[in-house]
CSV table of C-alpha atoms in Angstrom, one decimal:
chain,number,residue,atom,x,y,z
A,1269,MET,CA,-4.0,74.0,40.2
A,1270,LYS,CA,-1.9,71.1,41.6
A,1271,ASP,CA,-4.9,68.8,41.5
A,1272,SER,CA,-5.8,69.9,38.0
A,1273,GLY,CA,-2.3,69.2,36.8
A,1274,HIS,CA,-2.4,65.8,38.5
A,1275,ASN,CA,-5.7,64.9,36.9
A,1276,LEU,CA,-4.5,66.1,33.5
A,1277,SER,CA,-1.5,63.8,33.8
A,1278,ARG,CA,-3.7,60.9,34.7
A,1279,ILE,CA,-6.0,61.6,31.7
A,1280,MET,CA,-3.0,61.8,29.4
A,1281,LEU,CA,-1.6,58.6,30.7
A,1282,PHE,CA,-4.9,56.9,30.2
A,1283,ILE,CA,-5.2,58.2,26.7
A,1284,PHE,CA,-1.7,57.1,25.8
A,1285,THR,CA,-2.2,53.6,27.3
A,1286,THR,CA,-5.5,53.1,25.6
A,1287,ALA,CA,-4.1,54.2,22.3
A,1288,PHE,CA,-1.0,51.9,22.6
A,1289,LEU,CA,-3.1,48.9,23.5
A,1290,SER,CA,-5.5,49.6,20.6
A,1291,LEU,CA,-2.5,49.9,18.3
A,1292,ILE,CA,-0.9,46.6,19.2
A,1293,SER,CA,-4.2,44.8,18.9
A,1294,SER,CA,-5.1,46.4,15.6
A,1295,PRO,CA,-5.2,44.5,12.3
A,1296,ALA,CA,-2.0,46.2,11.3
A,1297,PHE,CA,-0.3,43.8,13.8
A,1298,ALA,CA,-2.3,40.7,12.8
A,1299,GLY,CA,0.4,39.8,10.2
A,1300,ALA,CA,3.3,40.6,12.4
A,1301,LEU,CA,6.4,38.5,11.8
A,1302,ASP,CA,6.5,35.3,13.7
A,1303,SER,CA,10.2,34.4,13.8
A,1304,GLY,CA,9.6,30.7,14.8
A,1305,ASP,CA,7.1,30.1,12.0
A,1306,THR,CA,9.3,31.9,9.5
A,1307,ALA,CA,12.4,29.8,10.6
A,1308,TRP,CA,10.4,26.6,10.2
A,1309,VAL,CA,9.1,27.5,6.7
A,1310,LEU,CA,12.5,28.6,5.6
A,1311,THR,CA,13.9,25.2,6.7
A,1312,SER,CA,11.0,23.4,5.0
A,1313,THR,CA,11.7,25.3,1.8
A,1314,ALA,CA,15.3,24.1,1.7
A,1315,LEU,CA,14.1,20.5,2.5
A,1316,VAL,CA,11.6,20.5,-0.4
A,1317,LEU,CA,14.1,21.9,-2.9
A,1318,PHE,CA,16.5,19.2,-1.6
A,1319,MET,CA,13.8,16.6,-2.7
A,1320,THR,CA,14.3,17.5,-6.3
A,1321,ILE,CA,18.0,18.3,-6.5
A,1322,PRO,CA,19.5,16.0,-5.4
A,1323,GLY,CA,16.8,13.6,-4.1
A,1324,LEU,CA,14.6,12.9,-7.1
A,1325,SER,CA,17.5,13.3,-9.4
A,1326,LEU,CA,19.4,10.5,-7.8
A,1327,PHE,CA,16.3,8.3,-7.3
A,1328,TYR,CA,15.3,8.5,-10.9
A,1329,GLY,CA,18.9,8.6,-12.1
A,1330,GLY,CA,19.7,5.3,-10.5
A,1331,LEU,CA,16.6,3.6,-12.0
A,1332,VAL,CA,17.4,4.3,-15.7
A,1333,ARG,CA,20.0,2.6,-17.8
A,1334,THR,CA,23.6,3.7,-17.7
A,1335,LYS,CA,23.4,5.5,-21.0
A,1336,ASN,CA,20.6,7.8,-19.8
A,1337,VAL,CA,21.6,8.7,-16.3
A,1338,LEU,CA,22.9,12.2,-17.1
A,1339,SER,CA,19.9,13.0,-19.1
A,1340,VAL,CA,17.6,12.5,-16.1
A,1341,LEU,CA,19.9,14.5,-13.8
A,1342,MET,CA,19.9,17.3,-16.4
A,1343,GLN,CA,16.2,17.2,-16.8
A,1344,CYS,CA,15.6,17.7,-13.0
A,1345,PHE,CA,18.2,20.4,-12.8
A,1346,ALA,CA,16.9,22.3,-15.9
A,1347,ILE,CA,13.3,22.1,-14.7
A,1348,THR,CA,14.4,23.6,-11.4
A,1349,CYS,CA,15.9,26.6,-13.2
A,1350,VAL,CA,13.2,27.2,-15.8
A,1351,VAL,CA,10.2,26.8,-13.5
A,1352,THR,CA,11.9,29.3,-11.1
A,1353,VAL,CA,12.0,32.0,-13.8
A,1354,LEU,CA,8.4,31.2,-14.9
A,1355,TRP,CA,7.1,31.3,-11.3
A,1356,VAL,CA,8.5,34.8,-10.9
A,1357,ILE,CA,7.1,36.0,-14.2
A,1358,GLY,CA,3.6,34.8,-13.7
A,1359,GLY,CA,3.2,31.3,-12.2
A,1360,TYR,CA,2.9,32.6,-8.6
A,1361,SER,CA,0.5,35.3,-9.6
A,1362,ILE,CA,-1.8,32.9,-11.5
A,1363,ALA,CA,-1.8,30.5,-8.5
A,1364,PHE,CA,-2.0,32.9,-5.6
A,1365,SER,CA,-3.6,36.2,-6.6
A,1366,ALA,CA,-7.1,37.4,-7.4
A,1367,ASN,CA,-8.1,38.5,-10.9
A,1368,GLY,CA,-10.9,40.8,-9.8
A,1369,SER,CA,-13.7,38.8,-11.5
A,1370,PRO,CA,-16.1,36.9,-9.1
A,1371,ILE,CA,-16.6,34.2,-11.8
A,1372,LEU,CA,-13.2,33.9,-13.3
A,1373,ASN,CA,-11.4,34.1,-10.0
A,1374,GLY,CA,-12.6,30.6,-9.2
A,1375,TRP,CA,-10.5,29.2,-12.1
A,1376,PHE,CA,-7.3,31.2,-12.2
A,1377,GLY,CA,-5.6,34.1,-10.5
A,1378,GLY,CA,-4.7,37.4,-12.1
A,1379,LEU,CA,-1.3,39.0,-13.0
A,1380,SER,CA,-1.2,41.6,-10.4
A,1381,LYS,CA,1.8,39.9,-8.8
A,1382,GLY,CA,3.5,39.1,-12.1
A,1383,PHE,CA,7.3,39.6,-11.8
A,1384,LEU,CA,6.5,39.5,-8.0
A,1385,LEU,CA,5.2,43.1,-8.1
A,1386,HIS,CA,3.8,44.1,-4.7
A,1387,VAL,CA,5.7,41.3,-3.1
A,1388,GLY,CA,8.1,43.3,-0.9
A,1389,ARG,CA,10.1,42.8,2.2
A,1390,ASP,CA,7.2,43.8,4.4
A,1391,SER,CA,4.3,41.9,2.7
A,1392,MET,CA,3.1,39.1,4.9
A,1393,ILE,CA,1.2,35.9,4.6
A,1394,GLY,CA,0.0,35.2,8.1
A,1395,GLY,CA,3.0,35.3,10.3
A,1396,ILE,CA,5.6,34.7,7.6
A,1397,PRO,CA,7.0,37.0,4.9
A,1398,GLU,CA,5.3,36.6,1.5
A,1399,THR,CA,8.8,36.2,0.0
A,1400,VAL,CA,9.2,33.0,2.1
A,1401,PHE,CA,5.7,31.8,1.0
A,1402,VAL,CA,6.6,32.5,-2.7
A,1403,MET,CA,9.8,30.4,-2.3
A,1404,PHE,CA,8.1,27.6,-0.4
A,1405,GLN,CA,5.4,27.3,-3.1
A,1406,LEU,CA,8.0,27.5,-5.8
A,1407,THR,CA,9.6,24.3,-4.6
A,1408,PHE,CA,6.3,22.5,-5.1
A,1409,ALA,CA,5.9,24.0,-8.6
A,1410,ILE,CA,9.4,22.6,-9.3
A,1411,ILE,CA,9.0,19.1,-8.1
A,1412,THR,CA,5.7,18.5,-9.9
A,1413,PRO,CA,6.9,18.6,-13.5
A,1414,ALA,CA,10.1,16.9,-12.3
A,1415,LEU,CA,8.0,13.9,-11.1
A,1416,ILE,CA,6.5,13.6,-14.6
A,1417,ILE,CA,9.9,12.7,-16.0
A,1418,GLY,CA,9.6,9.2,-14.5
A,1419,SER,CA,6.9,8.3,-17.0
A,1420,PHE,CA,8.8,9.2,-20.2
A,1421,ALA,CA,12.4,8.6,-19.1
A,1422,GLU,CA,14.8,7.5,-21.8
A,1423,ARG,CA,12.8,8.5,-24.9
A,1424,MET,CA,11.9,12.2,-24.9
A,1425,ARG,CA,14.0,14.9,-26.5
A,1426,PHE,CA,15.5,17.3,-24.0
A,1427,SER,CA,14.3,20.4,-25.9
A,1428,ALA,CA,10.7,18.9,-26.1
A,1429,MET,CA,10.8,18.0,-22.4
A,1430,LEU,CA,11.8,21.6,-21.5
A,1431,LEU,CA,9.2,23.2,-23.6
A,1432,PHE,CA,6.5,20.8,-22.4
A,1433,SER,CA,7.4,21.4,-18.8
A,1434,ALA,CA,7.5,25.2,-19.2
A,1435,ILE,CA,4.0,25.4,-20.8
A,1436,TRP,CA,2.6,22.8,-18.4
A,1437,SER,CA,3.7,24.6,-15.3
A,1438,ILE,CA,1.9,27.7,-16.4
A,1439,VAL,CA,-1.2,26.2,-18.1
A,1440,VAL,CA,-1.8,23.2,-15.8
A,1441,TYR,CA,0.0,23.4,-12.5
A,1442,ALA,CA,-0.6,27.1,-11.6
A,1443,PRO,CA,-4.4,27.0,-12.3
A,1444,VAL,CA,-4.9,23.8,-10.4
A,1445,ALA,CA,-2.9,25.2,-7.5
A,1446,HIS,CA,-5.3,28.2,-7.6
A,1447,TRP,CA,-8.3,25.9,-7.6
A,1448,VAL,CA,-7.2,24.1,-4.5
A,1449,TRP,CA,-5.0,26.6,-2.5
A,1450,GLY,CA,-5.4,30.0,-4.0
A,1451,GLY,CA,-9.0,30.8,-3.4
A,1452,GLY,CA,-10.4,28.8,-6.4
A,1453,TRP,CA,-13.6,26.9,-6.8
A,1454,LEU,CA,-12.4,23.6,-5.2
A,1455,GLN,CA,-11.2,25.5,-2.2
A,1456,SER,CA,-14.5,27.2,-1.8
A,1457,MET,CA,-16.2,23.8,-1.9
A,1458,GLY,CA,-14.1,22.7,1.0
A,1459,VAL,CA,-11.6,20.3,-0.7
A,1460,MET,CA,-8.9,19.0,1.7
A,1461,ASP,CA,-5.4,18.8,0.2
A,1462,PHE,CA,-3.0,19.7,2.9
A,1463,ALA,CA,0.3,19.4,1.0
A,1464,GLY,CA,-0.4,18.4,-2.6
A,1465,GLY,CA,-2.0,15.0,-3.1
A,1466,ILE,CA,-4.3,16.6,-5.8
A,1467,VAL,CA,-2.1,19.6,-6.9
A,1468,VAL,CA,1.1,17.7,-7.1
A,1469,HIS,CA,0.7,13.9,-7.2
A,1470,ILE,CA,-2.6,13.4,-9.2
A,1471,ASN,CA,-1.5,16.2,-11.5
A,1472,ALA,CA,1.9,14.8,-12.1
A,1473,GLY,CA,0.7,11.2,-12.3
A,1474,VAL,CA,-1.9,11.9,-14.9
A,1475,ALA,CA,0.4,14.1,-17.0
A,1476,GLY,CA,3.0,11.3,-16.8
A,1477,LEU,CA,0.5,8.7,-18.0
A,1478,VAL,CA,-0.7,10.8,-20.8
A,1479,THR,CA,2.9,11.5,-21.9
A,1480,ALA,CA,3.9,7.8,-21.7
A,1481,LEU,CA,0.9,6.9,-23.9
A,1482,TYR,CA,1.6,9.7,-26.4
A,1483,LEU,CA,5.3,8.8,-26.7
A,1484,GLY,CA,4.7,5.0,-26.8
A,1485,LYS,CA,7.0,2.3,-25.4
A,1486,ARG,CA,10.7,2.4,-25.2
A,1487,LYS,CA,12.4,0.3,-27.9
A,1488,GLY,CA,12.4,-3.3,-26.8
A,1489,TYR,CA,10.0,-2.8,-23.9
A,1490,PRO,CA,8.9,-5.2,-22.3
A,1491,LYS,CA,10.8,-8.0,-24.1
A,1492,ILE,CA,14.3,-6.6,-23.4
A,1493,PRO,CA,15.2,-6.4,-19.7
A,1494,MET,CA,15.9,-2.8,-18.6
A,1495,PRO,CA,17.1,-3.1,-15.0
A,1496,PRO,CA,18.2,0.0,-13.0
A,1497,HIS,CA,21.9,0.8,-13.5
A,1498,SER,CA,22.5,1.8,-9.9
A,1499,LEU,CA,20.2,0.9,-7.1
A,1500,THR,CA,22.7,2.4,-4.7
A,1501,LEU,CA,22.0,5.9,-6.2
A,1502,SER,CA,18.3,5.2,-6.0
A,1503,VAL,CA,18.4,4.2,-2.3
A,1504,VAL,CA,20.4,7.4,-1.5
A,1505,GLY,CA,17.8,9.4,-3.5
A,1506,ALA,CA,14.9,7.7,-1.8
A,1507,GLY,CA,16.4,8.5,1.6
A,1508,MET,CA,16.7,12.2,0.6
A,1509,LEU,CA,13.1,12.2,-0.6
A,1510,TRP,CA,12.0,10.7,2.7
A,1511,VAL,CA,13.8,13.3,4.8
A,1512,GLY,CA,12.8,16.2,2.5
A,1513,TRP,CA,9.2,15.1,2.8
A,1514,PHE,CA,9.1,16.4,6.3
A,1515,GLY,CA,9.4,19.8,4.9
A,1516,PHE,CA,6.9,19.0,2.1
A,1517,ASN,CA,4.2,18.0,4.6
A,1518,GLY,CA,5.2,19.6,7.9
A,1519,GLY,CA,6.0,22.9,6.2
A,1520,SER,CA,2.6,23.1,4.6
A,1521,ALA,CA,1.2,24.1,8.0
A,1522,LEU,CA,3.1,27.4,7.5
A,1523,ALA,CA,3.7,27.4,11.2
A,1524,ALA,CA,5.8,25.7,13.8
A,1525,ASP,CA,2.8,24.3,15.6
A,1526,THR,CA,0.9,21.1,16.6
A,1527,THR,CA,-0.4,20.6,13.1
A,1528,ALA,CA,3.2,20.6,11.7
A,1529,GLY,CA,4.2,18.1,14.4
A,1530,MET,CA,1.4,15.7,13.6
A,1531,ALA,CA,2.0,16.1,9.9
A,1532,ILE,CA,5.6,15.0,10.3
A,1533,LEU,CA,4.6,12.1,12.6
A,1534,VAL,CA,2.0,10.7,10.2
A,1535,THR,CA,4.4,11.1,7.2
A,1536,GLN,CA,6.9,8.9,8.9
A,1537,ILE,CA,4.2,6.3,9.9
A,1538,SER,CA,2.7,6.1,6.4
A,1539,SER,CA,6.0,5.8,4.6
A,1540,ALA,CA,7.3,3.1,6.9
A,1541,THR,CA,4.0,1.2,6.7
A,1542,ALA,CA,3.8,1.4,2.9
A,1543,ALA,CA,7.4,0.2,2.6
A,1544,CYS,CA,6.6,-2.8,4.9
A,1545,ALA,CA,3.4,-3.6,3.0
A,1546,TRP,CA,5.1,-3.5,-0.5
A,1547,MET,CA,8.0,-5.6,0.8
A,1548,LEU,CA,5.6,-8.2,2.3
A,1549,VAL,CA,3.4,-8.5,-0.8
A,1550,GLU,CA,6.5,-8.8,-3.0
A,1551,TRP,CA,8.1,-11.3,-0.6
A,1552,ILE,CA,4.9,-13.5,-0.8
A,1553,ARG,CA,4.5,-13.1,-4.6
A,1554,TYR,CA,8.1,-13.5,-5.7
A,1555,GLY,CA,9.8,-15.3,-2.9
A,1556,LYS,CA,12.2,-12.5,-2.0
A,1557,PRO,CA,12.0,-8.8,-1.0
A,1558,SER,CA,13.9,-6.4,-3.2
A,1559,VAL,CA,15.6,-3.2,-2.4
A,1560,LEU,CA,13.9,-1.5,-5.3
A,1561,GLY,CA,10.5,-2.7,-3.9
A,1562,ILE,CA,11.1,-1.3,-0.4
A,1563,ILE,CA,12.2,2.1,-1.5
A,1564,THR,CA,9.4,2.4,-4.1
A,1565,GLY,CA,6.9,1.4,-1.3
A,1566,ALA,CA,8.3,4.1,0.9
A,1567,VAL,CA,7.9,6.8,-1.8
A,1568,ALA,CA,4.3,5.5,-2.4
A,1569,GLY,CA,3.5,5.9,1.3
A,1570,LEU,CA,5.0,9.5,1.2
A,1571,ALA,CA,2.9,10.4,-1.8
A,1572,THR,CA,-0.3,8.9,-0.4
A,1573,ILE,CA,-0.2,10.6,3.0
A,1574,THR,CA,0.6,14.0,1.5
A,1575,PRO,CA,-3.0,15.3,1.1
A,1576,ALA,CA,-4.0,13.9,4.5
A,1577,SER,CA,-0.9,14.8,6.5
A,1578,GLY,CA,-2.4,17.8,8.3
A,1579,PHE,CA,-5.8,16.2,9.0
A,1580,VAL,CA,-5.3,12.6,10.0
A,1581,GLY,CA,-4.0,10.9,13.1
A,1582,PRO,CA,-1.5,8.0,13.6
A,1583,GLY,CA,-4.2,5.3,13.1
A,1584,GLY,CA,-5.3,6.8,9.8
A,1585,ALA,CA,-1.7,7.0,8.7
A,1586,ILE,CA,-1.1,3.3,9.2
A,1587,ILE,CA,-4.2,2.4,7.2
A,1588,ILE,CA,-3.4,4.8,4.5
A,1589,GLY,CA,0.2,3.6,4.3
A,1590,ALA,CA,-0.9,-0.1,4.2
A,1591,ILE,CA,-3.4,0.5,1.4
A,1592,ALA,CA,-0.8,2.6,-0.5
A,1593,GLY,CA,1.9,-0.1,-0.4
A,1594,VAL,CA,-0.4,-2.8,-1.7
A,1595,ALA,CA,-2.3,-0.8,-4.3
A,1596,CYS,CA,0.7,0.9,-5.7
A,1597,PHE,CA,2.6,-2.4,-5.9
A,1598,PHE,CA,-0.1,-4.0,-8.1
A,1599,THR,CA,-0.5,-0.8,-10.2
A,1600,ALA,CA,3.2,-0.7,-10.9
A,1601,THR,CA,3.4,-4.4,-11.7
A,1602,SER,CA,0.3,-6.4,-12.7
A,1603,ILE,CA,-1.9,-3.6,-13.9
A,1604,LYS,CA,0.9,-1.9,-15.9
A,1605,ARG,CA,1.7,-5.2,-17.6
A,1606,ALA,CA,-2.0,-6.0,-18.3
A,1607,PHE,CA,-2.6,-2.6,-20.0
A,1608,GLY,CA,0.8,-2.6,-21.7
A,1609,TYR,CA,1.8,1.0,-21.2
A,1610,ASP,CA,5.4,2.0,-20.5
A,1611,ASP,CA,5.4,4.1,-17.4
A,1612,SER,CA,9.2,3.9,-17.2
A,1613,LEU,CA,9.8,4.7,-13.5
A,1614,ASP,CA,6.2,4.3,-12.3
A,1615,ALA,CA,5.4,7.9,-11.9
A,1616,PHE,CA,1.7,7.2,-12.4
A,1617,GLY,CA,1.7,3.9,-10.5
A,1618,VAL,CA,3.2,5.5,-7.4
A,1619,HIS,CA,2.3,9.2,-7.5
A,1620,GLY,CA,-0.9,9.2,-9.5
A,1621,VAL,CA,-2.4,6.2,-7.7
A,1622,GLY,CA,-1.0,7.3,-4.4
A,1623,GLY,CA,-2.6,10.8,-4.9
A,1624,TYR,CA,-6.0,9.3,-5.7
A,1625,ILE,CA,-6.0,7.0,-2.6
A,1626,GLY,CA,-4.7,9.6,-0.3
A,1627,SER,CA,-7.0,12.4,-1.5
A,1628,ILE,CA,-10.1,10.2,-1.1
A,1629,LEU,CA,-9.1,8.7,2.2
A,1630,THR,CA,-8.4,12.2,3.6
A,1631,GLY,CA,-12.2,12.7,3.6
A,1632,VAL,CA,-12.5,9.6,5.7
A,1633,PHE,CA,-9.7,9.6,8.2
A,1634,GLY,CA,-9.6,13.3,8.5
A,1635,ALA,CA,-12.8,13.1,10.5
A,1636,SER,CA,-12.5,13.5,14.3
A,1637,VAL,CA,-14.5,10.4,14.9
A,1638,LEU,CA,-11.8,8.4,13.2
A,1639,GLY,CA,-8.8,10.1,14.9
A,1640,GLY,CA,-8.6,13.1,12.6
A,1641,SER,CA,-8.7,16.8,13.4
A,1642,MET,CA,-11.8,17.9,11.4
A,1643,ALA,CA,-15.5,17.7,12.2
A,1644,LEU,CA,-16.6,16.2,8.9
A,1645,ASN,CA,-19.6,14.9,7.2
A,1646,ILE,CA,-17.7,11.9,5.8
A,1647,GLY,CA,-20.0,11.2,2.9
A,1648,ARG,CA,-20.1,14.8,1.7
A,1649,GLN,CA,-16.4,15.2,2.1
A,1650,VAL,CA,-15.5,12.1,0.2
A,1651,GLY,CA,-17.8,13.3,-2.6
A,1652,VAL,CA,-15.9,16.6,-2.7
A,1653,GLN,CA,-12.6,14.8,-2.7
A,1654,ILE,CA,-13.7,12.6,-5.6
A,1655,LEU,CA,-15.0,15.5,-7.5
A,1656,ALA,CA,-11.7,17.3,-7.1
A,1657,ALA,CA,-9.7,14.3,-8.2
A,1658,VAL,CA,-11.9,13.8,-11.3
A,1659,ALA,CA,-11.9,17.5,-12.3
A,1660,VAL,CA,-8.1,17.7,-12.0
A,1661,THR,CA,-7.7,14.4,-13.9
A,1662,VAL,CA,-9.8,15.6,-16.8
A,1663,TYR,CA,-8.3,19.1,-17.0
A,1664,CYS,CA,-4.7,17.8,-16.7
A,1665,ALA,CA,-5.2,14.9,-19.2
A,1666,VAL,CA,-6.8,17.1,-21.9
A,1667,LEU,CA,-4.4,20.0,-21.5
A,1668,SER,CA,-1.3,17.8,-21.3
A,1669,TRP,CA,-2.3,16.0,-24.5
A,1670,ILE,CA,-2.9,19.4,-26.2
A,1671,ILE,CA,0.5,20.7,-25.0
A,1672,LEU,CA,2.2,17.6,-26.3
A,1673,LYS,CA,0.6,18.0,-29.7
A,1674,VAL,CA,1.7,21.6,-29.9
A,1675,VAL,CA,5.2,20.8,-28.8
A,1676,ASP,CA,5.3,17.9,-31.2
A,1677,SER,CA,4.4,20.2,-34.1
A,1678,LEU,CA,7.3,22.4,-33.2
A,1679,ILE,CA,9.8,19.9,-32.0
A,1680,HIS,CA,9.5,16.2,-32.5
A,1681,VAL,CA,8.9,15.0,-28.9
A,1682,ARG,CA,10.4,11.6,-29.3
A,1683,VAL,CA,14.1,11.0,-30.0
A,1684,GLU,CA,15.1,9.1,-33.2
A,1685,ASN,CA,15.5,5.3,-33.0
A,1686,ASP,CA,19.3,5.5,-33.3
A,1687,ASP,CA,19.5,8.1,-30.6
A,1688,GLU,CA,17.4,6.1,-28.3
A,1689,LEU,CA,19.6,3.1,-28.8
A,1690,MET,CA,22.8,5.1,-28.3
A,1691,GLY,CA,21.4,6.8,-25.2
A,1692,LEU,CA,20.3,10.4,-24.4
A,1693,ASP,CA,23.5,11.3,-22.5
A,1694,LEU,CA,25.4,11.3,-25.7
A,1695,THR,CA,22.7,12.3,-28.2
A,1696,ASP,CA,21.2,15.2,-26.1
A,1697,HIS,CA,24.2,16.4,-24.2
A,1698,ASN,CA,27.3,14.9,-25.8
A,1699,GLU,CA,28.5,13.6,-22.4
A,1700,LYS,CA,28.8,10.3,-20.6
A,1701,GLY,CA,28.1,9.7,-17.0
A,1702,TYR,CA,29.7,6.3,-17.1
A,1703,ASP,CA,32.0,4.4,-19.4
A,1704,TYR,CA,29.8,2.1,-21.5
């Protein structure tokens, strides 16, 4: 009896141990909370929101004329509020849920997570809470339409801007995010866009260019000088953007790991290299380097490395940054003057062009043979990257134009001549940021 009881105890212990080990290795624990990853993505979320308010607000606000500075700050702030509400209502669901159709799911998500239904405290994305993922992706959805402001600054009605941004975020941004990041057709083809070169920068740059062309030039442009009213504010804003970009790119790893570490390193390298390249070209061309030039070059380097940041190494980052600084300089100066469009704060010249360059070069320098982290067929990957860039360009351009036409039929998108001359601070908001 004693031996039988001893054997029974051993059997029960074996069964309990086996069951426990099976339980902790089961799929139910595959999405267990990783506190380190969660802490990093929470920090990155705050950094990316910091990029829009106050970073982009101050960067853009300093570049416009005194009579329009409050209007730009207001636009960035209002977009942050409106896009947040829309993201909860349906934007997140369209971007990051499935719609149940094998064909349609490649193009847009469903509404199963509208109003964040089924996104509870315990739902997980990998090792982080889905609530954190929702908030992190929201900051990207916020900054993208905010970037567009730079192309039409000083001449679009606030009400029209708000309606355009609201519709655009649902009709353009969310579907494109689904294509690339949410299980859509471009993701299934293997497109590489680590942190938003296609989703954010090409998307915003193209929409900005379309809006600038639709609205036409500011009164007096380019004959009347329109210098920035406060480069001091712009330098402060650019610094905030640079620091915030570590969350933008590093946080896109969704983990506190080696990929996040490399993403931050190459972000710093590309931005610094692009700033040096822009400064050098400007120095040679005009005889003196400008503060405006070096901060714009830095932002160009940040935008251009964004799609590549999780895939390339330091050598690739230097080359990408150098190309970005030179290419974006000529786009924002010579090419813009040659074609005669008024991209007020060079949203297309910096973000659009940077997005194209970075997205294509990701397919080159992401390859392990060139110091990247991926085993790539470079020719095929570059083809996929170009296809994605072209597809998003066409979709964004056509839909942005349609949205502008619809908004224009409801609310005249451009301010009246007298209002433009007086400044949008007074005419749109009945306030003055400075005495003038």
